[in-house]
């Protein structure tokens, strides 16, 4: 039995969640219930007061709502477009405000968070289309540019990186935190989906449920990229990557499989497998020294790639 980091375990208990995990309810909760629960927890664990940055501005790019975080000083800095997690069904600009503020501070970069459309109201490829449209518009401005995302957002970031490769657009680096890289359903796809099928925080059944909602109009999309970046015909020439996951995450093995596939294709990769950490750990950095150290390592690696010649 893998031990969950004690500070994360204590946090989960305070939120009424069993750190040992547990099977999901017999019937999946309604979408609005899922969204409300995810938003409540994200806001409950967010740093208070929020980390200061130079400025925060809401706007619309390529027809999609975004929130831009800029560091103080006004110098020219790299730009990172960030796609939030939430199984393509939940999450918004507020649930990952703390993540984006730290990205902005630690990278000394402009961070543009994308409020892409969510399933089931807007199934695949709506989220991917929104993320790609915003990334294209931002990249047209020139300068050093990277993509980042966690969980479902990591899936979207990986898909955008593939599109940029195919379009010949420059992309300095990609940061993928515990990304879903294989949207084919079933616990037998990757061992960690069985090993950590009951969580904590994310279960194998929940992965399958939100995936079906996302791919409702295109179930066969799971068999190839961009929906499943791991199944791309070729990964050669994709932007250098920083990839990280927790030991107790059901998405662990597909995350690491993607890192291995990138490396096999000749892509520079810095992969991290953090003991004791769970799915969604980016949001918990102000509550766990282990998470704080993991996030600092991921962001330092990403900053180095973002600024490398």
PDB file of C-alpha atoms in Angstrom:
ATOM      1  CA  UNK A   1       0.000   0.000   0.000  1.00  0.00           C
ATOM      2  CA  UNK A   2       1.457   3.349  -1.061  1.00  0.00           C
ATOM      3  CA  UNK A   3       1.423   5.927   1.720  1.00  0.00           C
ATOM      4  CA  UNK A   4      -0.132   9.300   0.989  1.00  0.00           C
ATOM      5  CA  UNK A   5       1.871  12.297   2.165  1.00  0.00           C
ATOM      6  CA  UNK A   6       0.726  12.953   5.776  1.00  0.00           C
ATOM      7  CA  UNK A   7      -0.030  16.628   5.189  1.00  0.00           C
ATOM      8  CA  UNK A   8      -2.158  15.799   2.144  1.00  0.00           C
ATOM      9  CA  UNK A   9      -3.906  13.060   4.121  1.00  0.00           C
ATOM     10  CA  UNK A  10      -4.737  15.537   6.889  1.00  0.00           C
ATOM     11  CA  UNK A  11      -6.029  18.040   4.341  1.00  0.00           C
ATOM     12  CA  UNK A  12      -8.289  15.445   2.720  1.00  0.00           C
ATOM     13  CA  UNK A  13      -9.669  14.431   6.114  1.00  0.00           C
ATOM     14  CA  UNK A  14     -10.486  18.069   6.901  1.00  0.00           C
ATOM     15  CA  UNK A  15     -12.396  18.174   3.609  1.00  0.00           C
ATOM     16  CA  UNK A  16     -14.322  15.020   4.511  1.00  0.00           C
ATOM     17  CA  UNK A  17     -12.412  12.797   2.048  1.00  0.00           C
ATOM     18  CA  UNK A  18     -10.914   9.444   3.029  1.00  0.00           C
ATOM     19  CA  UNK A  19      -7.179   9.619   2.201  1.00  0.00           C
ATOM     20  CA  UNK A  20      -7.231   5.852   1.666  1.00  0.00           C
ATOM     21  CA  UNK A  21      -9.690   6.344  -1.179  1.00  0.00           C
ATOM     22  CA  UNK A  22     -12.946   4.568  -1.727  1.00  0.00           C
ATOM     23  CA  UNK A  23     -15.272   3.431  -4.483  1.00  0.00           C
ATOM     24  CA  UNK A  24     -17.444   6.085  -6.151  1.00  0.00           C
ATOM     25  CA  UNK A  25     -21.195   6.171  -5.500  1.00  0.00           C
ATOM     26  CA  UNK A  26     -23.346   3.615  -7.298  1.00  0.00           C
ATOM     27  CA  UNK A  27     -24.666   6.344  -9.577  1.00  0.00           C
ATOM     28  CA  UNK A  28     -22.428   9.198 -10.765  1.00  0.00           C
ATOM     29  CA  UNK A  29     -23.364  12.605  -9.365  1.00  0.00           C
ATOM     30  CA  UNK A  30     -25.055  15.143 -11.584  1.00  0.00           C
ATOM     31  CA  UNK A  31     -22.732  17.380 -13.565  1.00  0.00           C
ATOM     32  CA  UNK A  32     -23.718  20.490 -11.614  1.00  0.00           C
ATOM     33  CA  UNK A  33     -23.034  18.639  -8.358  1.00  0.00           C
ATOM     34  CA  UNK A  34     -19.596  17.626  -9.639  1.00  0.00           C
ATOM     35  CA  UNK A  35     -18.818  21.190 -10.638  1.00  0.00           C
ATOM     36  CA  UNK A  36     -19.963  22.644  -7.346  1.00  0.00           C
ATOM     37  CA  UNK A  37     -17.962  20.104  -5.350  1.00  0.00           C
ATOM     38  CA  UNK A  38     -14.804  20.639  -7.374  1.00  0.00           C
ATOM     39  CA  UNK A  39     -15.084  24.401  -7.158  1.00  0.00           C
ATOM     40  CA  UNK A  40     -15.740  24.339  -3.400  1.00  0.00           C
ATOM     41  CA  UNK A  41     -12.681  22.212  -2.710  1.00  0.00           C
ATOM     42  CA  UNK A  42     -10.424  24.182  -5.054  1.00  0.00           C
ATOM     43  CA  UNK A  43     -11.357  27.467  -3.423  1.00  0.00           C
ATOM     44  CA  UNK A  44     -11.047  25.946   0.064  1.00  0.00           C
ATOM     45  CA  UNK A  45      -7.416  24.913  -0.503  1.00  0.00           C
ATOM     46  CA  UNK A  46      -6.346  28.030  -2.403  1.00  0.00           C
ATOM     47  CA  UNK A  47      -3.604  30.140  -0.760  1.00  0.00           C
ATOM     48  CA  UNK A  48      -4.942  32.907   1.465  1.00  0.00           C
ATOM     49  CA  UNK A  49      -4.180  35.671   0.814  1.00  0.00           C
ATOM     50  CA  UNK A  50      -3.620  35.031  -2.900  1.00  0.00           C
ATOM     51  CA  UNK A  51      -0.012  35.165  -4.075  1.00  0.00           C
ATOM     52  CA  UNK A  52       0.694  38.683  -5.338  1.00  0.00           C
ATOM     53  CA  UNK A  53       1.570  39.230  -8.995  1.00  0.00           C
ATOM     54  CA  UNK A  54       2.019  42.385 -11.026  1.00  0.00           C
ATOM     55  CA  UNK A  55      -1.483  42.437 -12.506  1.00  0.00           C
ATOM     56  CA  UNK A  56      -4.476  40.234 -13.283  1.00  0.00           C
ATOM     57  CA  UNK A  57      -6.834  40.980 -16.159  1.00  0.00           C
ATOM     58  CA  UNK A  58      -9.856  39.168 -17.583  1.00  0.00           C
ATOM     59  CA  UNK A  59     -10.412  39.432 -21.329  1.00  0.00           C
ATOM     60  CA  UNK A  60     -11.497  37.476 -24.415  1.00  0.00           C
ATOM     61  CA  UNK A  61      -9.068  36.035 -26.975  1.00  0.00           C
ATOM     62  CA  UNK A  62     -10.159  34.188 -30.111  1.00  0.00           C
ATOM     63  CA  UNK A  63     -13.697  34.299 -28.725  1.00  0.00           C
ATOM     64  CA  UNK A  64     -12.688  32.491 -25.505  1.00  0.00           C
ATOM     65  CA  UNK A  65     -12.627  34.007 -21.988  1.00  0.00           C
ATOM     66  CA  UNK A  66      -9.110  34.207 -20.550  1.00  0.00           C
ATOM     67  CA  UNK A  67      -7.373  35.598 -17.479  1.00  0.00           C
ATOM     68  CA  UNK A  68      -3.876  37.043 -17.862  1.00  0.00           C
ATOM     69  CA  UNK A  69      -1.381  37.183 -15.003  1.00  0.00           C
ATOM     70  CA  UNK A  70       1.622  39.466 -15.480  1.00  0.00           C
ATOM     71  CA  UNK A  71       4.684  39.755 -13.251  1.00  0.00           C
ATOM     72  CA  UNK A  72       5.705  43.158 -11.895  1.00  0.00           C
ATOM     73  CA  UNK A  73       8.240  45.270 -13.721  1.00  0.00           C
ATOM     74  CA  UNK A  74       6.891  45.554 -17.246  1.00  0.00           C
ATOM     75  CA  UNK A  75       9.857  43.813 -18.921  1.00  0.00           C
ATOM     76  CA  UNK A  76       9.412  41.487 -21.893  1.00  0.00           C
ATOM     77  CA  UNK A  77       8.959  37.977 -20.511  1.00  0.00           C
ATOM     78  CA  UNK A  78       7.954  34.581 -21.912  1.00  0.00           C
ATOM     79  CA  UNK A  79       4.244  33.786 -22.319  1.00  0.00           C
ATOM     80  CA  UNK A  80       2.658  30.564 -21.057  1.00  0.00           C
ATOM     81  CA  UNK A  81      -0.905  29.565 -21.914  1.00  0.00           C
ATOM     82  CA  UNK A  82      -2.427  27.421 -19.164  1.00  0.00           C
ATOM     83  CA  UNK A  83      -5.288  24.919 -19.454  1.00  0.00           C
ATOM     84  CA  UNK A  84      -6.980  23.891 -16.210  1.00  0.00           C
ATOM     85  CA  UNK A  85      -7.873  20.376 -15.138  1.00  0.00           C
ATOM     86  CA  UNK A  86     -11.287  19.000 -14.236  1.00  0.00           C
ATOM     87  CA  UNK A  87     -11.946  16.044 -16.489  1.00  0.00           C
ATOM     88  CA  UNK A  88     -13.119  18.309 -19.333  1.00  0.00           C
ATOM     89  CA  UNK A  89     -16.340  18.726 -17.304  1.00  0.00           C
ATOM     90  CA  UNK A  90     -15.497  21.024 -14.396  1.00  0.00           C
ATOM     91  CA  UNK A  91     -13.019  23.718 -13.452  1.00  0.00           C
ATOM     92  CA  UNK A  92     -12.760  27.386 -14.382  1.00  0.00           C
ATOM     93  CA  UNK A  93     -10.536  30.416 -14.057  1.00  0.00           C
ATOM     94  CA  UNK A  94     -11.105  30.616 -10.298  1.00  0.00           C
ATOM     95  CA  UNK A  95     -10.372  26.961  -9.455  1.00  0.00           C
ATOM     96  CA  UNK A  96      -6.795  27.325 -10.738  1.00  0.00           C
ATOM     97  CA  UNK A  97      -6.151  30.951  -9.832  1.00  0.00           C
ATOM     98  CA  UNK A  98      -3.588  29.931  -7.219  1.00  0.00           C
ATOM     99  CA  UNK A  99      -1.805  27.636  -9.676  1.00  0.00           C
ATOM    100  CA  UNK A 100      -1.555  30.407 -12.266  1.00  0.00           C
ATOM    101  CA  UNK A 101      -0.370  32.985  -9.760  1.00  0.00           C
ATOM    102  CA  UNK A 102       2.477  30.716  -8.699  1.00  0.00           C
ATOM    103  CA  UNK A 103       3.349  29.930 -12.316  1.00  0.00           C
ATOM    104  CA  UNK A 104       3.536  33.659 -13.012  1.00  0.00           C
ATOM    105  CA  UNK A 105       5.720  34.281  -9.951  1.00  0.00           C
ATOM    106  CA  UNK A 106       8.057  31.295 -10.219  1.00  0.00           C
ATOM    107  CA  UNK A 107       8.535  31.537 -13.990  1.00  0.00           C
ATOM    108  CA  UNK A 108       8.602  35.341 -14.121  1.00  0.00           C
ATOM    109  CA  UNK A 109       6.326  34.906 -17.107  1.00  0.00           C
ATOM    110  CA  UNK A 110       3.001  36.118 -18.421  1.00  0.00           C
ATOM    111  CA  UNK A 111       0.442  33.359 -17.821  1.00  0.00           C
ATOM    112  CA  UNK A 112      -2.798  33.266 -19.803  1.00  0.00           C
ATOM    113  CA  UNK A 113      -5.418  30.917 -18.326  1.00  0.00           C
ATOM    114  CA  UNK A 114      -8.080  29.674 -20.749  1.00  0.00           C
ATOM    115  CA  UNK A 115     -11.728  29.239 -19.730  1.00  0.00           C
ATOM    116  CA  UNK A 116     -12.481  26.678 -22.452  1.00  0.00           C
ATOM    117  CA  UNK A 117     -15.929  25.226 -23.032  1.00  0.00           C
ATOM    118  CA  UNK A 118     -16.887  22.222 -20.920  1.00  0.00           C
ATOM    119  CA  UNK A 119     -18.611  18.918 -21.610  1.00  0.00           C
ATOM    120  CA  UNK A 120     -21.274  17.618 -21.689  1.00  0.00           C
ATOM    121  CA  UNK A 121     -22.801  20.833 -23.037  1.00  0.00           C
ATOM    122  CA  UNK A 122     -19.828  21.204 -25.375  1.00  0.00           C
ATOM    123  CA  UNK A 123     -18.287  17.800 -26.087  1.00  0.00           C
ATOM    124  CA  UNK A 124     -15.045  17.066 -27.925  1.00  0.00           C
ATOM    125  CA  UNK A 125     -13.474  18.804 -29.781  1.00  0.00           C
ATOM    126  CA  UNK A 126     -14.847  22.068 -28.301  1.00  0.00           C
ATOM    127  CA  UNK A 127     -12.322  22.309 -25.449  1.00  0.00           C
ATOM    128  CA  UNK A 128      -9.420  21.428 -27.741  1.00  0.00           C
ATOM    129  CA  UNK A 129     -10.583  23.901 -30.385  1.00  0.00           C
ATOM    130  CA  UNK A 130     -10.809  26.706 -27.806  1.00  0.00           C
ATOM    131  CA  UNK A 131      -7.351  25.987 -26.390  1.00  0.00           C
ATOM    132  CA  UNK A 132      -5.745  25.766 -29.806  1.00  0.00           C
ATOM    133  CA  UNK A 133      -7.390  28.984 -30.980  1.00  0.00           C
ATOM    134  CA  UNK A 134      -6.130  30.955 -27.976  1.00  0.00           C
ATOM    135  CA  UNK A 135      -2.648  29.442 -28.234  1.00  0.00           C
ATOM    136  CA  UNK A 136      -2.416  30.300 -31.926  1.00  0.00           C
ATOM    137  CA  UNK A 137      -3.420  33.916 -31.327  1.00  0.00           C
ATOM    138  CA  UNK A 138      -0.922  34.307 -28.504  1.00  0.00           C
ATOM    139  CA  UNK A 139       1.898  32.710 -30.478  1.00  0.00           C
ATOM    140  CA  UNK A 140       1.287  35.149 -33.331  1.00  0.00           C
ATOM    141  CA  UNK A 141       2.642  37.852 -31.021  1.00  0.00           C
ATOM    142  CA  UNK A 142       6.132  36.357 -31.149  1.00  0.00           C
ATOM    143  CA  UNK A 143       8.527  35.878 -28.232  1.00  0.00           C
ATOM    144  CA  UNK A 144       9.211  32.803 -26.124  1.00  0.00           C
ATOM    145  CA  UNK A 145       6.035  30.771 -25.761  1.00  0.00           C
ATOM    146  CA  UNK A 146       5.021  27.651 -23.837  1.00  0.00           C
ATOM    147  CA  UNK A 147       1.934  25.612 -22.960  1.00  0.00           C
ATOM    148  CA  UNK A 148       0.999  24.097 -19.622  1.00  0.00           C
ATOM    149  CA  UNK A 149      -1.872  22.205 -18.049  1.00  0.00           C
ATOM    150  CA  UNK A 150      -2.854  19.748 -15.372  1.00  0.00           C
ATOM    151  CA  UNK A 151      -4.915  16.547 -15.776  1.00  0.00           C
ATOM    152  CA  UNK A 152      -7.439  17.228 -18.558  1.00  0.00           C
ATOM    153  CA  UNK A 153      -5.578  20.476 -19.131  1.00  0.00           C
ATOM    154  CA  UNK A 154      -2.377  18.480 -19.559  1.00  0.00           C
ATOM    155  CA  UNK A 155      -4.153  16.456 -22.232  1.00  0.00           C
ATOM    156  CA  UNK A 156      -5.145  19.689 -23.993  1.00  0.00           C
ATOM    157  CA  UNK A 157      -1.641  21.150 -23.683  1.00  0.00           C
ATOM    158  CA  UNK A 158      -0.136  18.009 -25.199  1.00  0.00           C
ATOM    159  CA  UNK A 159      -2.651  18.177 -28.050  1.00  0.00           C
ATOM    160  CA  UNK A 160      -1.829  21.822 -28.708  1.00  0.00           C
ATOM    161  CA  UNK A 161       1.897  21.009 -28.710  1.00  0.00           C
ATOM    162  CA  UNK A 162       1.282  18.350 -31.365  1.00  0.00           C
ATOM    163  CA  UNK A 163      -0.700  20.817 -33.476  1.00  0.00           C
ATOM    164  CA  UNK A 164       2.047  23.426 -33.183  1.00  0.00           C
ATOM    165  CA  UNK A 165       4.568  20.872 -34.396  1.00  0.00           C
ATOM    166  CA  UNK A 166       2.385  20.013 -37.373  1.00  0.00           C
ATOM    167  CA  UNK A 167       1.826  23.699 -38.206  1.00  0.00           C
ATOM    168  CA  UNK A 168       5.499  24.626 -37.862  1.00  0.00           C
ATOM    169  CA  UNK A 169       4.754  27.057 -35.041  1.00  0.00           C
ATOM    170  CA  UNK A 170       7.580  27.637 -32.532  1.00  0.00           C
ATOM    171  CA  UNK A 171       6.934  26.274 -29.040  1.00  0.00           C
ATOM    172  CA  UNK A 172       9.683  26.485 -26.444  1.00  0.00           C
ATOM    173  CA  UNK A 173       8.342  23.977 -23.926  1.00  0.00           C
ATOM    174  CA  UNK A 174       5.328  22.158 -22.520  1.00  0.00           C
ATOM    175  CA  UNK A 175       4.505  21.452 -18.868  1.00  0.00           C
ATOM    176  CA  UNK A 176       2.193  18.480 -18.341  1.00  0.00           C
ATOM    177  CA  UNK A 177       1.106  17.778 -14.773  1.00  0.00           C
ATOM    178  CA  UNK A 178      -0.482  14.306 -14.391  1.00  0.00           C
ATOM    179  CA  UNK A 179      -1.984  14.524 -17.901  1.00  0.00           C
ATOM    180  CA  UNK A 180      -4.634  12.153 -19.226  1.00  0.00           C
ATOM    181  CA  UNK A 181      -2.813  10.912 -22.317  1.00  0.00           C
ATOM    182  CA  UNK A 182      -4.959   7.878 -23.207  1.00  0.00           C
ATOM    183  CA  UNK A 183      -8.726   8.460 -23.286  1.00  0.00           C
ATOM    184  CA  UNK A 184      -9.620   4.873 -24.062  1.00  0.00           C
ATOM    185  CA  UNK A 185     -11.773   3.707 -21.144  1.00  0.00           C
ATOM    186  CA  UNK A 186     -11.143   0.630 -18.996  1.00  0.00           C
ATOM    187  CA  UNK A 187      -8.982  -0.157 -15.995  1.00  0.00           C
ATOM    188  CA  UNK A 188      -6.849  -2.634 -17.937  1.00  0.00           C
ATOM    189  CA  UNK A 189      -5.281   0.099 -20.074  1.00  0.00           C
ATOM    190  CA  UNK A 190      -2.629   1.032 -17.511  1.00  0.00           C
ATOM    191  CA  UNK A 191      -1.726  -0.742 -14.222  1.00  0.00           C
ATOM    192  CA  UNK A 192      -2.118   2.381 -12.070  1.00  0.00           C
ATOM    193  CA  UNK A 193      -5.806   2.568 -13.034  1.00  0.00           C
ATOM    194  CA  UNK A 194      -6.247  -0.739 -11.194  1.00  0.00           C
ATOM    195  CA  UNK A 195      -3.682  -0.109  -8.445  1.00  0.00           C
ATOM    196  CA  UNK A 196      -5.297   3.212  -7.514  1.00  0.00           C
ATOM    197  CA  UNK A 197      -8.774   2.563  -8.902  1.00  0.00           C
ATOM    198  CA  UNK A 198     -10.377   3.889  -5.703  1.00  0.00           C
ATOM    199  CA  UNK A 199      -8.379   7.077  -5.467  1.00  0.00           C
ATOM    200  CA  UNK A 200      -7.903   9.077  -3.350  1.00  0.00           C
ATOM    201  CA  UNK A 201      -9.605  12.097  -4.910  1.00  0.00           C
ATOM    202  CA  UNK A 202      -9.894  10.515  -8.367  1.00  0.00           C
ATOM    203  CA  UNK A 203     -11.152   7.006  -9.157  1.00  0.00           C
ATOM    204  CA  UNK A 204     -10.932   4.873 -12.275  1.00  0.00           C
ATOM    205  CA  UNK A 205     -14.715   4.919 -12.615  1.00  0.00           C
ATOM    206  CA  UNK A 206     -14.745   8.720 -12.446  1.00  0.00           C
ATOM    207  CA  UNK A 207     -12.115   8.871 -15.181  1.00  0.00           C
ATOM    208  CA  UNK A 208     -14.277   6.719 -17.432  1.00  0.00           C
ATOM    209  CA  UNK A 209     -17.410   8.717 -16.602  1.00  0.00           C
ATOM    210  CA  UNK A 210     -16.019  12.146 -17.474  1.00  0.00           C
ATOM    211  CA  UNK A 211     -14.265  10.731 -20.534  1.00  0.00           C
ATOM    212  CA  UNK A 212     -17.566   9.413 -21.873  1.00  0.00           C
ATOM    213  CA  UNK A 213     -19.164  12.810 -21.283  1.00  0.00           C
ATOM    214  CA  UNK A 214     -16.315  14.509 -23.139  1.00  0.00           C
ATOM    215  CA  UNK A 215     -16.250  12.113 -26.103  1.00  0.00           C
ATOM    216  CA  UNK A 216     -20.013  11.651 -26.309  1.00  0.00           C
ATOM    217  CA  UNK A 217     -20.212  12.762 -29.946  1.00  0.00           C
ATOM    218  CA  UNK A 218     -16.930  11.172 -31.041  1.00  0.00           C
ATOM    219  CA  UNK A 219     -16.112   8.027 -29.018  1.00  0.00           C
ATOM    220  CA  UNK A 220     -13.665   6.817 -31.684  1.00  0.00           C
ATOM    221  CA  UNK A 221     -11.543   9.940 -31.110  1.00  0.00           C
ATOM    222  CA  UNK A 222     -10.013   8.146 -28.110  1.00  0.00           C
ATOM    223  CA  UNK A 223      -8.113   5.895 -30.501  1.00  0.00           C
ATOM    224  CA  UNK A 224      -5.852   8.626 -31.816  1.00  0.00           C
ATOM    225  CA  UNK A 225      -4.402  12.076 -31.169  1.00  0.00           C
ATOM    226  CA  UNK A 226      -5.182  14.792 -30.262  1.00  0.00           C
ATOM    227  CA  UNK A 227      -7.759  13.255 -27.883  1.00  0.00           C
ATOM    228  CA  UNK A 228      -5.203  10.613 -26.857  1.00  0.00           C
ATOM    229  CA  UNK A 229      -1.737  12.135 -27.327  1.00  0.00           C
ATOM    230  CA  UNK A 230      -0.114   8.832 -26.342  1.00  0.00           C
ATOM    231  CA  UNK A 231      -1.564   7.275 -29.520  1.00  0.00           C
ATOM    232  CA  UNK A 232      -0.138   9.869 -31.920  1.00  0.00           C
ATOM    233  CA  UNK A 233       1.402   8.370 -35.060  1.00  0.00           C
ATOM    234  CA  UNK A 234       4.647  10.181 -34.258  1.00  0.00           C
ATOM    235  CA  UNK A 235       5.902  12.389 -31.434  1.00  0.00           C
ATOM    236  CA  UNK A 236       9.115  13.398 -33.165  1.00  0.00           C
ATOM    237  CA  UNK A 237       9.715  17.129 -33.209  1.00  0.00           C
ATOM    238  CA  UNK A 238       7.286  17.997 -30.416  1.00  0.00           C
ATOM    239  CA  UNK A 239       8.383  20.711 -27.972  1.00  0.00           C
ATOM    240  CA  UNK A 240      10.590  19.703 -25.013  1.00  0.00           C
ATOM    241  CA  UNK A 241       8.508  18.639 -22.024  1.00  0.00           C
ATOM    242  CA  UNK A 242       8.408  18.647 -18.256  1.00  0.00           C
ATOM    243  CA  UNK A 243       6.078  15.924 -16.999  1.00  0.00           C
ATOM    244  CA  UNK A 244       5.124  15.109 -13.417  1.00  0.00           C
ATOM    245  CA  UNK A 245       2.728  12.859 -11.530  1.00  0.00           C
ATOM    246  CA  UNK A 246       2.061  11.537  -8.052  1.00  0.00           C
ATOM    247  CA  UNK A 247       2.717   7.945  -7.048  1.00  0.00           C
ATOM    248  CA  UNK A 248      -0.897   7.368  -5.959  1.00  0.00           C
ATOM    249  CA  UNK A 249      -2.576   8.740  -9.086  1.00  0.00           C
ATOM    250  CA  UNK A 250      -4.624   6.411 -11.311  1.00  0.00           C
ATOM    251  CA  UNK A 251      -3.294   8.441 -14.266  1.00  0.00           C
ATOM    252  CA  UNK A 252       0.319   7.819 -13.183  1.00  0.00           C
ATOM    253  CA  UNK A 253       1.233   5.158 -15.714  1.00  0.00           C
ATOM    254  CA  UNK A 254      -0.196   6.852 -18.795  1.00  0.00           C
ATOM    255  CA  UNK A 255       1.582  10.033 -17.708  1.00  0.00           C
ATOM    256  CA  UNK A 256       4.897   8.194 -17.468  1.00  0.00           C
ATOM    257  CA  UNK A 257       4.184   6.255 -20.676  1.00  0.00           C
ATOM    258  CA  UNK A 258       3.851   9.568 -22.496  1.00  0.00           C
ATOM    259  CA  UNK A 259       7.171  10.753 -21.068  1.00  0.00           C
ATOM    260  CA  UNK A 260       8.792   7.530 -22.253  1.00  0.00           C
ATOM    261  CA  UNK A 261       7.210   7.839 -25.710  1.00  0.00           C
ATOM    262  CA  UNK A 262       8.448  11.409 -26.086  1.00  0.00           C
ATOM    263  CA  UNK A 263      11.958  10.392 -25.058  1.00  0.00           C
ATOM    264  CA  UNK A 264      11.896   7.463 -27.488  1.00  0.00           C
ATOM    265  CA  UNK A 265      10.996   9.928 -30.252  1.00  0.00           C
ATOM    266  CA  UNK A 266      14.030  12.053 -29.417  1.00  0.00           C
ATOM    267  CA  UNK A 267      12.152  14.789 -27.532  1.00  0.00           C
ATOM    268  CA  UNK A 268      13.975  16.234 -24.488  1.00  0.00           C
ATOM    269  CA  UNK A 269      11.929  15.258 -21.427  1.00  0.00           C
ATOM    270  CA  UNK A 270      12.273  15.872 -17.709  1.00  0.00           C
ATOM    271  CA  UNK A 271       9.960  13.368 -15.985  1.00  0.00           C
ATOM    272  CA  UNK A 272       9.094  13.258 -12.293  1.00  0.00           C
ATOM    273  CA  UNK A 273       7.281  10.645 -10.208  1.00  0.00           C
ATOM    274  CA  UNK A 274       6.626  12.035  -6.739  1.00  0.00           C
ATOM    275  CA  UNK A 275       6.153   9.603  -3.815  1.00  0.00           C
ATOM    276  CA  UNK A 276       3.131  10.214  -1.607  1.00  0.00           C
ATOM    277  CA  UNK A 277       1.455  12.687  -3.937  1.00  0.00           C
ATOM    278  CA  UNK A 278      -2.047  12.316  -5.338  1.00  0.00           C
ATOM    279  CA  UNK A 279      -3.945  13.481  -8.388  1.00  0.00           C
ATOM    280  CA  UNK A 280      -4.502  17.227  -8.474  1.00  0.00           C
ATOM    281  CA  UNK A 281      -1.548  18.059  -6.242  1.00  0.00           C
ATOM    282  CA  UNK A 282      -0.714  21.390  -7.925  1.00  0.00           C
ATOM    283  CA  UNK A 283      -3.602  22.954  -5.988  1.00  0.00           C
ATOM    284  CA  UNK A 284      -2.266  21.765  -2.611  1.00  0.00           C
ATOM    285  CA  UNK A 285       1.142  23.483  -2.526  1.00  0.00           C
ATOM    286  CA  UNK A 286       0.257  25.783   0.373  1.00  0.00           C
ATOM    287  CA  UNK A 287      -0.804  22.802   2.524  1.00  0.00           C
ATOM    288  CA  UNK A 288       2.041  20.310   2.039  1.00  0.00           C
ATOM    289  CA  UNK A 289       5.807  20.735   2.118  1.00  0.00           C
ATOM    290  CA  UNK A 290       6.153  17.740  -0.227  1.00  0.00           C
ATOM    291  CA  UNK A 291       3.798  19.311  -2.761  1.00  0.00           C
ATOM    292  CA  UNK A 292       5.496  22.693  -2.428  1.00  0.00           C
ATOM    293  CA  UNK A 293       8.862  21.081  -3.210  1.00  0.00           C
ATOM    294  CA  UNK A 294       7.426  19.083  -6.135  1.00  0.00           C
ATOM    295  CA  UNK A 295       5.794  22.159  -7.674  1.00  0.00           C
ATOM    296  CA  UNK A 296       8.998  24.173  -7.241  1.00  0.00           C
ATOM    297  CA  UNK A 297      10.946  21.442  -9.061  1.00  0.00           C
ATOM    298  CA  UNK A 298       8.467  21.191 -11.928  1.00  0.00           C
ATOM    299  CA  UNK A 299       8.309  24.952 -12.412  1.00  0.00           C
ATOM    300  CA  UNK A 300      12.094  25.349 -12.221  1.00  0.00           C
ATOM    301  CA  UNK A 301      12.550  22.697 -14.911  1.00  0.00           C
ATOM    302  CA  UNK A 302       9.866  24.320 -17.053  1.00  0.00           C
ATOM    303  CA  UNK A 303      11.416  27.776 -16.639  1.00  0.00           C
ATOM    304  CA  UNK A 304      14.780  26.415 -17.754  1.00  0.00           C
ATOM    305  CA  UNK A 305      13.293  24.864 -20.890  1.00  0.00           C
ATOM    306  CA  UNK A 306      11.204  27.952 -21.593  1.00  0.00           C
ATOM    307  CA  UNK A 307      14.324  30.124 -21.642  1.00  0.00           C
ATOM    308  CA  UNK A 308      16.811  27.708 -23.191  1.00  0.00           C
ATOM    309  CA  UNK A 309      18.328  28.776 -26.540  1.00  0.00           C
TER     310      UNK A 309
END
